[in-house]
Coordinates of C-alpha atoms in Angstrom, one line a residue:
Chain A
M104 CA -96.2 26.8 -46.7
L105 CA -97.2 24.6 -43.0
D106 CA -100.7 25.6 -43.6
N107 CA -100.5 23.5 -47.0
E108 CA -99.4 20.5 -45.5
A109 CA -102.0 20.1 -42.6
P110 CA -104.4 18.1 -44.2
K111 CA -102.4 15.2 -44.0
S112 CA -100.2 16.1 -40.5
N113 CA -98.8 18.9 -38.4
V114 CA -95.6 17.3 -38.2
P115 CA -93.2 18.4 -40.5
E116 CA -91.6 16.1 -43.0
F117 CA -87.4 15.4 -43.3
S118 CA -85.6 13.6 -45.6
V119 CA -82.8 11.9 -43.4
G120 CA -80.2 14.4 -44.6
E121 CA -82.0 17.2 -44.1
L122 CA -82.6 16.0 -40.2
A123 CA -79.3 14.8 -39.9
F124 CA -77.6 17.9 -41.7
S125 CA -80.2 20.3 -39.3
L126 CA -79.7 18.1 -36.0
K127 CA -75.7 18.5 -36.7
K128 CA -76.7 22.8 -37.1
T129 CA -78.1 22.4 -33.8
L130 CA -75.7 21.1 -31.5
E131 CA -73.1 22.9 -33.3
E132 CA -74.9 26.2 -32.6
N133 CA -75.4 25.2 -29.2
Y134 CA -72.7 22.9 -27.7
G135 CA -70.0 25.5 -29.9
R136 CA -67.7 25.5 -26.6
V137 CA -68.2 23.1 -24.2
R138 CA -66.1 21.8 -21.1
V139 CA -67.2 18.2 -20.3
R140 CA -64.9 16.3 -17.3
G141 CA -64.8 12.7 -17.3
E142 CA -62.2 10.2 -17.8
L143 CA -60.8 9.1 -20.9
S144 CA -61.3 5.5 -21.9
R145 CA -60.5 3.4 -25.1
V146 CA -57.8 5.8 -25.8
S147 CA -56.6 5.3 -30.0
V148 CA -54.6 7.0 -32.4
A149 CA -55.5 6.3 -36.0
G150 CA -52.7 5.5 -38.5
S151 CA -54.1 9.7 -39.9
G152 CA -52.5 10.4 -36.5
H153 CA -55.7 11.3 -35.6
M154 CA -56.9 10.2 -31.6
Y155 CA -60.4 8.6 -30.9
S156 CA -61.1 8.0 -27.6
G157 CA -64.4 7.3 -25.1
L158 CA -65.0 10.4 -22.1
K159 CA -66.9 8.3 -19.3
D160 CA -68.6 8.9 -15.8
D161 CA -70.5 6.7 -14.3
Q162 CA -73.6 7.4 -16.3
A163 CA -72.8 8.3 -19.7
V164 CA -70.1 7.8 -22.5
I165 CA -69.7 10.3 -25.1
D166 CA -67.2 9.8 -27.9
L167 CA -64.2 12.1 -28.4
I168 CA -62.4 13.0 -31.0
C169 CA -58.5 15.1 -31.2
W170 CA -57.6 15.8 -34.7
K171 CA -53.9 15.4 -35.9
G172 CA -53.1 19.2 -35.5
T173 CA -54.5 19.4 -32.1
M174 CA -52.9 16.1 -30.9
S175 CA -49.3 18.1 -30.9
K176 CA -50.4 21.2 -28.6
L177 CA -52.2 19.0 -26.1
S178 CA -50.6 20.1 -22.4
V179 CA -51.7 16.3 -21.4
K180 CA -50.6 13.4 -23.2
P181 CA -54.0 11.5 -23.3
E182 CA -53.8 7.9 -21.5
E183 CA -56.3 5.2 -20.4
G184 CA -58.0 6.2 -17.2
L185 CA -56.6 9.8 -17.0
E186 CA -59.5 12.1 -15.6
V187 CA -59.3 14.8 -17.6
I188 CA -61.5 18.3 -18.3
C189 CA -62.1 18.9 -22.3
T190 CA -62.4 22.1 -23.9
G191 CA -64.0 21.5 -27.3
R192 CA -67.6 21.9 -29.4
I193 CA -70.5 18.9 -30.2
S194 CA -70.8 18.1 -34.1
T195 CA -72.2 15.1 -35.2
Y196 CA -71.0 12.3 -38.1
P197 CA -73.9 13.0 -40.3
A198 CA -73.2 9.6 -42.5
R199 CA -73.8 7.6 -38.7
S200 CA -75.9 10.1 -37.0
N201 CA -73.7 9.9 -33.6
Y202 CA -72.4 13.1 -31.9
Q203 CA -69.0 13.5 -30.5
L204 CA -67.1 16.1 -29.0
I205 CA -64.2 17.4 -31.1
I206 CA -61.3 18.5 -28.8
E207 CA -59.5 21.3 -29.1
S208 CA -57.7 21.4 -25.3
M209 CA -57.5 18.9 -22.5
E210 CA -56.4 19.5 -19.3
L211 CA -56.0 17.0 -16.3
A212 CA -59.2 17.1 -13.4
G213 CA -57.6 18.6 -10.3
E214 CA -54.2 17.8 -8.3
G215 CA -55.7 14.1 -7.3
A216 CA -55.6 13.3 -10.9
L217 CA -52.4 14.3 -11.8
L218 CA -50.4 13.6 -8.6
K219 CA -52.1 9.8 -9.9
M220 CA -50.7 9.8 -13.2
L221 CA -47.2 11.0 -12.1
E222 CA -47.1 8.7 -9.2
E223 CA -47.8 5.7 -11.7
R224 CA -44.9 7.5 -13.8
K225 CA -42.4 7.3 -11.5
K226 CA -43.0 4.1 -10.5
K227 CA -43.0 3.1 -14.0
L228 CA -39.4 4.6 -14.5
A229 CA -38.3 3.5 -11.2
A230 CA -39.3 0.0 -12.7
E231 CA -36.8 0.8 -15.8
G232 CA -33.6 1.7 -13.3
L233 CA -33.6 5.3 -14.3
F234 CA -33.5 6.6 -10.5
D235 CA -30.8 3.8 -9.6
E236 CA -28.2 5.3 -7.2
S237 CA -25.8 3.1 -9.4
R238 CA -26.5 5.9 -12.4
K239 CA -25.5 8.3 -10.5
Q240 CA -22.2 10.3 -11.3
P241 CA -19.8 12.0 -9.2
L242 CA -19.3 15.7 -10.3
P243 CA -16.2 17.4 -11.1
F244 CA -14.4 19.0 -8.4
L245 CA -13.5 22.0 -10.3
P246 CA -15.7 22.1 -13.7
H247 CA -14.0 24.0 -16.5
T248 CA -17.5 24.7 -18.0
I249 CA -20.7 24.8 -16.6
G250 CA -24.0 24.6 -19.4
V251 CA -27.3 26.0 -17.8
I252 CA -30.2 24.7 -19.1
T253 CA -33.1 27.5 -18.2
S254 CA -34.8 30.2 -19.3
P255 CA -32.3 33.1 -20.6
T256 CA -34.2 36.2 -18.6
G257 CA -35.2 36.2 -15.3
A258 CA -34.3 35.6 -11.6
V259 CA -33.0 31.7 -12.0
I260 CA -30.2 32.6 -14.6
R261 CA -29.0 35.5 -12.6
D262 CA -28.9 33.6 -8.9
I263 CA -26.9 31.2 -10.7
L264 CA -24.4 33.9 -12.8
H265 CA -23.9 35.7 -9.5
R266 CA -23.8 32.9 -7.3
L267 CA -20.7 31.4 -9.7
Q268 CA -18.7 34.5 -9.7
D269 CA -18.6 35.3 -6.3
R270 CA -17.6 31.5 -5.8
F271 CA -15.7 30.3 -9.0
P272 CA -16.1 32.3 -12.0
R273 CA -16.0 29.5 -14.7
H274 CA -17.2 29.7 -18.5
V275 CA -20.9 29.2 -18.8
L276 CA -23.3 28.1 -21.8
V277 CA -26.6 28.8 -21.3
W278 CA -29.0 26.9 -23.7
P279 CA -32.1 28.6 -23.2
A280 CA -35.4 26.7 -23.0
L281 CA -39.5 27.5 -22.1
V282 CA -39.5 26.0 -18.8
Q283 CA -43.1 25.8 -18.8
G284 CA -46.1 25.3 -21.2
K285 CA -46.5 23.4 -24.3
G286 CA -43.3 22.6 -25.7
A287 CA -40.7 23.7 -23.0
A288 CA -40.7 19.3 -22.3
E289 CA -39.1 19.1 -26.0
Q290 CA -36.8 22.4 -25.8
I291 CA -35.3 21.1 -22.4
T292 CA -34.9 17.2 -24.1
A293 CA -32.8 19.0 -27.0
A294 CA -30.9 21.2 -24.6
I295 CA -29.7 18.2 -23.0
D296 CA -28.9 16.1 -25.6
G297 CA -27.6 19.2 -27.5
F298 CA -24.8 19.4 -24.4
Q299 CA -23.8 15.4 -25.1
N300 CA -22.3 16.3 -28.3
I301 CA -21.7 19.8 -28.5
H302 CA -17.8 19.6 -29.0
N303 CA -19.1 18.7 -32.4
H304 CA -19.7 22.3 -33.4
G305 CA -16.8 23.6 -31.9
Q306 CA -17.8 24.4 -28.4
P307 CA -16.5 22.7 -25.5
K308 CA -18.2 20.4 -23.7
P309 CA -19.3 21.2 -20.0
D310 CA -18.1 18.9 -17.3
L311 CA -21.3 19.8 -15.9
L312 CA -24.8 20.8 -16.1
I313 CA -27.4 22.6 -14.6
I314 CA -31.0 22.4 -15.4
A315 CA -32.9 25.1 -13.2
R316 CA -36.4 27.0 -13.0
G317 CA -38.0 28.9 -10.4
G318 CA -40.8 28.0 -8.1
G319 CA -44.6 27.6 -9.5
S320 CA -47.5 25.5 -9.5
L321 CA -47.6 21.8 -10.3
E322 CA -48.8 22.6 -13.7
D323 CA -46.2 24.9 -14.4
L324 CA -43.5 22.3 -13.5
M325 CA -44.9 19.6 -15.6
P326 CA -42.2 19.7 -17.9
F327 CA -39.7 18.5 -15.4
N328 CA -42.0 15.7 -14.9
E329 CA -42.3 14.3 -18.7
E330 CA -40.9 11.3 -19.5
N331 CA -38.5 12.4 -22.3
V332 CA -37.2 15.0 -19.9
V333 CA -36.5 12.5 -17.6
R334 CA -34.8 10.1 -20.2
A335 CA -32.5 12.8 -21.4
I336 CA -31.4 13.5 -18.0
A337 CA -30.7 9.8 -16.8
N338 CA -29.0 9.3 -19.9
S339 CA -26.9 12.1 -20.4
T340 CA -23.3 11.5 -19.9
I341 CA -22.3 14.8 -18.0
P342 CA -23.3 15.0 -14.3
I343 CA -26.6 16.9 -13.7
I344 CA -27.5 18.7 -10.9
S345 CA -31.3 19.7 -10.8
A346 CA -32.7 22.8 -9.4
V347 CA -36.3 22.8 -10.3
G348 CA -38.7 24.5 -8.2
H349 CA -38.9 25.3 -4.7
E350 CA -37.2 22.7 -1.9
T351 CA -40.7 21.0 -1.2
D352 CA -41.6 20.4 -5.3
T353 CA -40.3 17.6 -6.4
T354 CA -40.5 16.3 -9.9
L355 CA -39.5 13.4 -11.8
A356 CA -36.4 15.7 -13.3
D357 CA -34.6 15.6 -9.5
F358 CA -35.0 11.9 -9.5
A359 CA -33.0 10.8 -12.6
A360 CA -30.2 13.8 -12.0
D361 CA -27.3 12.9 -10.2
I362 CA -28.5 15.4 -7.7
R363 CA -30.7 17.6 -6.8
A364 CA -30.4 21.3 -5.7
P365 CA -32.7 22.9 -3.4
T366 CA -32.9 26.2 -5.2
P367 CA -31.1 27.8 -8.4
T368 CA -28.5 29.1 -6.0
G369 CA -27.6 26.0 -4.1
A370 CA -26.9 25.0 -7.5
A371 CA -24.1 27.0 -8.0
E372 CA -22.5 26.1 -4.5
M373 CA -22.8 22.8 -5.4
A374 CA -21.2 23.6 -8.9
V375 CA -17.8 24.7 -7.8
P376 CA -15.8 25.4 -4.9
V377 CA -15.2 28.7 -3.0
R378 CA -11.7 30.3 -5.0
M379 CA -10.7 32.4 -2.0
N380 CA -11.1 29.0 0.4
L381 CA -8.8 27.1 -2.3
M382 CA -6.3 29.9 -2.5
A383 CA -6.0 30.2 1.2
Q384 CA -5.7 26.2 1.5
V385 CA -2.5 26.4 -1.3
L386 CA -1.0 29.3 0.5
D387 CA -1.3 27.7 2.9
D388 CA 0.2 24.5 1.9
E389 CA 3.2 26.2 0.6
Q390 CA 4.2 27.6 3.8
R391 CA 3.9 24.6 6.0
L392 CA 6.1 23.1 2.6
V393 CA 8.6 25.9 2.9
S394 CA 8.5 25.9 7.4
A395 CA 8.6 21.8 6.9
I396 CA 11.7 21.5 4.3
G397 CA 13.3 24.2 6.5
R398 CA 12.6 22.6 9.8
M399 CA 13.6 19.4 8.4
L400 CA 16.9 21.1 7.0
N401 CA 17.7 22.4 9.7
E402 CA 17.6 19.1 11.6
Y403 CA 20.3 18.0 9.4
R404 CA 22.1 20.7 10.1
H405 CA 22.0 20.5 13.9
K406 CA 22.5 16.6 13.5
L407 CA 25.6 16.9 11.3
E408 CA 26.9 19.9 13.7
A409 CA 26.4 17.7 16.5
H410 CA 28.0 14.7 15.1
A411 CA 31.3 16.8 13.9
A412 CA 31.6 18.0 17.1
K413 CA 32.0 14.6 18.2
L414 CA 34.8 14.3 16.0
G415 CA 36.8 16.6 17.5
D416 CA 40.3 17.8 16.4
P417 CA 42.8 15.1 15.2
A418 CA 45.5 16.9 16.2
A419 CA 44.3 17.2 20.0
L420 CA 42.8 13.7 19.8
L421 CA 46.9 12.6 18.5
E422 CA 48.2 14.5 21.4
N423 CA 46.1 12.7 23.3
R424 CA 46.9 9.3 22.2
T425 CA 50.7 10.2 21.9
Q426 CA 51.0 11.2 25.8
R427 CA 49.1 8.0 26.4
L428 CA 51.5 5.9 24.6
D429 CA 54.3 7.5 26.5
H430 CA 52.8 6.9 29.7
V431 CA 51.9 3.4 29.0
N432 CA 55.5 2.8 27.7
E433 CA 56.8 4.8 30.9
R434 CA 55.1 2.2 33.3
L435 CA 56.1 -0.7 31.1
S436 CA 59.7 -0.4 31.2
G437 CA 59.1 0.8 35.1
V438 CA 57.3 -3.1 35.4
F439 CA 60.0 -4.7 33.5
R440 CA 62.8 -3.1 35.8
E441 CA 61.1 -4.1 39.1
Y442 CA 60.4 -7.6 37.3
L443 CA 64.1 -8.2 36.9
G444 CA 65.2 -6.9 40.4
R445 CA 62.7 -9.2 41.8
K446 CA 64.2 -11.9 39.9
N447 CA 67.7 -11.1 40.7
Q448 CA 66.8 -11.1 44.2
S449 CA 65.9 -14.8 44.1
M450 CA 68.5 -15.7 42.7
I451 CA 70.8 -14.5 44.6
E452 CA 68.9 -15.5 47.6
A453 CA 69.0 -19.4 45.8
G454 CA 72.5 -18.8 45.3
A455 CA 72.9 -18.5 49.0
K456 CA 70.9 -21.6 49.6
L457 CA 72.9 -23.5 47.5
R458 CA 75.6 -25.4 49.0
H459 CA 79.2 -26.4 47.7
P460 CA 79.5 -30.7 46.5
K461 CA 82.2 -30.7 49.0
D462 CA 80.4 -30.1 52.0
R463 CA 77.2 -32.1 51.0
L464 CA 79.3 -35.1 50.5
M465 CA 81.5 -34.5 53.7
D466 CA 77.7 -34.6 55.4
A467 CA 77.1 -37.4 53.7
E468 CA 80.2 -39.3 54.9
K469 CA 79.5 -38.1 58.5
T470 CA 76.5 -39.8 58.3
L471 CA 77.4 -42.3 56.8
A472 CA 80.1 -43.1 59.2
R473 CA 77.4 -42.1 62.2
W474 CA 75.0 -45.4 60.9
S475 CA 78.2 -47.8 60.2
E476 CA 79.1 -47.4 64.3
Q477 CA 75.2 -48.2 64.8
L478 CA 75.1 -51.1 62.3
F479 CA 78.1 -52.2 63.7
A480 CA 77.2 -51.7 66.9
T481 CA 73.8 -54.2 66.5
V482 CA 75.9 -56.9 65.5
P483 CA 77.0 -58.6 69.0
K484 CA 73.9 -58.2 70.3
M485 CA 72.2 -59.9 67.3
T486 CA 74.6 -62.3 67.1
K487 CA 73.6 -63.8 70.9
D488 CA 70.1 -63.3 70.6
L489 CA 70.2 -65.7 67.6
S490 CA 72.3 -68.3 69.3
A491 CA 70.2 -68.8 72.0
K492 CA 67.1 -68.7 69.6
L493 CA 69.3 -71.3 68.3
E494 CA 69.8 -73.2 71.3
H495 CA 66.1 -73.4 72.5
A496 CA 65.0 -74.1 68.8
G497 CA 67.4 -77.1 68.9
K498 CA 65.7 -78.3 72.2
M499 CA 62.6 -78.2 70.8
L500 CA 63.9 -80.3 67.6
E501 CA 64.9 -82.7 69.7
A502 CA 61.8 -82.5 71.8
Y503 CA 59.8 -83.6 68.9
S504 CA 62.1 -85.9 67.3
F505 CA 60.6 -89.2 66.4
E506 CA 63.5 -91.0 67.7
N507 CA 62.5 -90.0 71.4
V508 CA 58.7 -91.5 70.5
L509 CA 60.9 -94.6 69.6
K510 CA 62.5 -94.3 72.8
R511 CA 59.1 -94.0 74.4
G512 CA 58.5 -97.9 72.9
F513 CA 56.6 -97.1 69.7
A514 CA 58.4 -98.3 66.5
V515 CA 57.8 -97.6 62.9
I516 CA 56.9 -99.9 59.6
Q517 CA 57.9 -99.7 56.2
D518 CA 57.7 -101.4 53.1
T519 CA 60.7 -102.5 51.4
S520 CA 61.2 -99.5 49.9
G521 CA 61.4 -97.5 52.5
T522 CA 57.5 -96.2 52.8
L523 CA 55.9 -95.6 55.8
I524 CA 52.8 -97.7 56.5
T525 CA 50.9 -95.9 58.9
E526 CA 47.0 -97.6 58.3
A527 CA 46.6 -101.8 57.9
A528 CA 44.8 -101.0 54.1
Q529 CA 47.7 -100.5 53.1
T530 CA 49.3 -104.2 53.8
T531 CA 48.6 -107.3 51.9
T532 CA 48.9 -110.7 53.4
N533 CA 52.6 -112.1 53.0
Q534 CA 54.0 -108.5 52.7
S535 CA 57.6 -108.2 53.9
V536 CA 58.1 -105.2 55.9
R537 CA 60.5 -103.3 58.5
I538 CA 60.0 -102.8 61.6
R539 CA 62.4 -99.6 63.2
F540 CA 62.7 -99.5 66.7
K541 CA 64.9 -96.9 68.9
E542 CA 68.3 -96.3 67.9
N543 CA 67.9 -97.5 64.7
N544 CA 67.6 -101.1 65.0
T545 CA 65.7 -102.6 62.4
V546 CA 64.3 -106.2 61.9
G547 CA 62.7 -107.6 58.6
A548 CA 58.8 -109.3 59.2
V549 CA 56.4 -110.8 57.5
I550 CA 52.6 -109.4 57.1
G551 CA 50.5 -112.4 58.3
D552 CA 46.7 -114.0 57.7
G553 CA 44.2 -111.6 59.5
S554 CA 42.1 -114.4 60.1
T555 CA 43.4 -115.0 63.8
A556 CA 45.3 -112.0 64.7
S557 CA 42.8 -109.6 63.4
K558 CA 41.1 -109.8 66.5
S559 CA 44.6 -109.5 68.2
I560 CA 45.0 -107.1 65.8
K561 CA 42.3 -104.6 65.6
P562 CA 43.4 -103.3 69.6
P563 CA 46.6 -101.9 68.1
T564 CA 44.5 -100.1 65.7
K565 CA 42.3 -98.8 67.7
K566 CA 45.3 -97.7 70.1
K567 CA 46.4 -96.7 66.3
T568 CA 43.3 -94.3 66.0
P569 CA 45.0 -91.5 67.9
K570 CA 47.9 -92.3 66.5
P571 CA 46.8 -90.6 63.1
K572 CA 47.8 -87.1 65.0
D573 CA 51.0 -88.6 65.9
D574 CA 51.7 -89.9 62.7
D575 CA 50.8 -86.0 61.4
R576 CA 53.4 -84.8 63.3
Q577 CA 55.8 -87.6 62.6
E578 CA 55.2 -86.9 59.0
T579 CA 55.7 -83.1 59.5
L580 CA 58.7 -84.1 61.8
F581 CA 60.6 -86.1 58.4
Chain B
M240 CA 2.5 6.8 -6.2
P241 CA 3.8 7.1 -9.9
Q242 CA 4.7 10.9 -10.7
Q243 CA 2.1 11.8 -13.1
Q244 CA 3.1 14.8 -15.4
I245 CA 2.1 18.0 -13.2
E246 CA 0.4 19.7 -16.2
T247 CA -2.0 17.3 -17.0
L248 CA -3.4 17.0 -13.2
S249 CA -6.7 18.3 -12.3
F250 CA -6.9 20.9 -9.8
E251 CA -8.0 18.3 -7.2
D252 CA -5.7 15.3 -8.1
A253 CA -2.7 18.6 -7.7
L254 CA -4.1 19.6 -4.5
T255 CA -4.6 16.1 -3.1
Q256 CA -0.8 15.3 -3.6
L257 CA 0.5 19.0 -2.5
E258 CA -1.2 18.1 0.8
A259 CA 0.2 15.0 1.0
I260 CA 4.1 16.1 0.6
V261 CA 2.9 18.5 3.2
R262 CA 2.0 16.1 5.5
D263 CA 4.8 13.8 4.9
L264 CA 7.6 16.5 5.4
E265 CA 5.4 17.5 8.7
Q266 CA 6.0 13.9 9.9
G267 CA 9.9 14.1 9.1
G268 CA 11.7 10.7 8.8
T269 CA 12.0 11.1 5.4
P270 CA 15.7 10.9 3.8
L271 CA 17.0 14.1 3.0
E272 CA 17.7 13.7 -0.4
K273 CA 13.6 12.2 -0.7
S274 CA 12.4 15.0 1.3
I275 CA 14.1 17.4 -1.1
E276 CA 12.9 15.8 -4.3
A277 CA 9.2 15.9 -2.8
Y278 CA 9.6 19.4 -1.9
E279 CA 10.2 20.6 -5.8
R280 CA 7.6 18.9 -6.3
G281 CA 5.3 20.5 -3.8
V282 CA 6.8 23.4 -5.1
A283 CA 5.6 23.0 -8.7
L284 CA 2.1 21.4 -7.3
K285 CA 1.7 24.6 -5.6
K286 CA 2.3 26.7 -8.8
H287 CA 0.1 24.6 -10.9
C288 CA -3.0 24.6 -8.3
E289 CA -1.8 28.3 -8.7
T290 CA -2.5 28.8 -12.1
K291 CA -5.8 26.7 -11.8
L292 CA -6.9 29.2 -9.2
S293 CA -6.2 32.1 -11.0
D294 CA -7.9 30.9 -14.2
A295 CA -11.0 32.1 -12.9
K296 CA -12.2 34.5 -15.8
A297 CA -16.0 34.2 -16.3
K298 CA -17.1 33.7 -19.4
I299 CA -20.8 33.7 -20.1
E300 CA -22.5 32.7 -22.8
K301 CA -25.7 32.1 -25.0
I302 CA -26.1 29.1 -27.4
T303 CA -28.5 30.0 -30.5
I304 CA -29.8 28.1 -33.4
N305 CA -29.7 28.9 -36.6
K306 CA -32.4 28.0 -39.2
D307 CA -29.9 25.7 -41.0
G308 CA -29.2 23.7 -37.5
A309 CA -25.8 25.1 -37.1
L310 CA -24.6 25.9 -33.7
K311 CA -23.3 29.4 -32.3
T312 CA -22.9 31.1 -29.3
E313 CA -22.5 34.9 -28.3
P314 CA -22.6 36.7 -25.0
L315 CA -25.3 36.6 -22.6
D316 CA -27.3 39.6 -21.7
Q317 CA -27.2 39.8 -18.4
E318 CA -29.8 42.8 -16.7

C-alpha cells in the first residue's frame, strides 16, 4: 500500500479525524497511567459536577479533568494553589485536539504542602471564631450518658470503656464511625450531628461526647482536620472531649473541641470522677456531719447542765434567805433598842440639866438686886461730877459773855428792829440805830454823811477788821 | 440559700451543699434548731449522693442505623 503511494510522497496522508484519533490512541496506550506532580490552578467545578483545572509547574501547564463520579472519592479537596500528585491517564479531546490528564485519584504532595494547607484552614476557621475560648462548654461533673464516636473495634474504644469501668461505670452509647480514609469525615460529622437530637429517636441524649482515634500519620488523621468535622464539633450543644492521635499530633478537631485529651484513656479520666473517691468523700462527710451535730448537742447539754447547777435547790435558796431575814430582823430590833436607850439616856441628862423656874427667878432677882445696888452707888458720884462740870461751864460761859466784852469798852450797834449791824454796808445815811453799852445801857443814834467822817470812821472799820472773829464769837454766843 | 428539692439536685450540687453544711456545723455557732434542721438536710443530701453513686451500672450500647434511617441500639460486642 505504501509502495503504491510512493510516487507522490513517501509521507502517508491522514484525514484530520484519522490523525486525531490516531494520536488519541497513541497517547492512551503510552500514558494510560501516569503520576504527575504539580500545583493546581484555575480550579473550577462545572454545573455538571465535573472539575476542570490546570496542573502546572515552573515550566509547563497541563489541563486536568476530574469526572463527577471520581470527585466524591478524592481524599483531597482540590483547591487553588494546592501542591498535589495526580494519578490518571492522558487523553485527548479530538474535537479540539488538545490533550488532558483525566484524574483517577489525587493526593497532597508531601507533608509540607499538607501542613501549609492545614495552617491556612486553621487561620480561616479561627477567624470565624470556631476555636474561641468563649465557645467552650464546661464538662459535667458526673455525666449520665456518654456518647463515644470512634471505631467500634480496636484498642481505642476498649481503653475508654475500661477506664470508665474503673472510675465510674456509665451508660455509654458508641456511634461507630470510620476514623480514617475516604468517607471518615462524613461519618464523624453525621455522628456528631446525630447525637445532638438522638432524644428524638427514643435514646437518652448524652451529656458528654468523646471523639477518639489512635495515633497515625498526618494523612490518617486528615478526617479530623476536615472543615465539616471541625464545624460540627464547634456547633455541638453537648460538650466534647477530643482524643485524636498521640499527644504530639494536633488536629483542627482538637482546637474546636471543648477540651482535648492526650489519649483515649485520658478522655475517659476527664469524663468521669473516681466513684470510690466520691464514696469515701460522702462517707467522710457523713461522719463529720454526725460527729459535728453530736458535739454540738453535747455542748448544749453541758451548757444546760452547768446553768441548771448554778440555779441550785430552790428550798435551800429559801432557807438561806429566811436565815438572812431573821438575822437582819434581829439586828434591826437590837439597833432600835439601843437607839431608844441612847435617847432615853440623853433625855435623862437633859432633864437633869433642866432647872426649876423658881430657882431661875431667884437668881434673876439676886442679879437685879446686885445691879441696883451698884447703880445706886454711882448716883452720888455722878451728881458730884456733874456739879463740878456745871460750875466750870458756868465760869467759862461768863468768861465768854458779850457783857464782859462790853465791859472792856466795846459797844453793839443794832438797827431799830434789833438786828445786829456788823458792817458799814448794812448802814444807810440818816439811818436810826441803837448803840448798846455795858450794863444794858442803850442810846439812839443816826448814821451821818460819810464825806467828812468817812476818813475818821475808816480807822474804826480797820479796827473792826479783826472784829469779824470776835463777831463770829459773839454770834455764837448769842 | 433556697432549699432546692434534694431529689432534683445533681450529684455535684448535692455534694457541694453537703460539704457546706458539714463545715457550718463543724464551725459551730449555729443556733440549735437551725443546726438540727441543717443536720437533717445533710443526712438527706448524703443519701441522695449515695444513691447517685450506687447508680453506677455500665451499659454499653452501639448505635445502628437501618436502611430506612431509623436509629436503634444494640449491645456492643467487646472482645
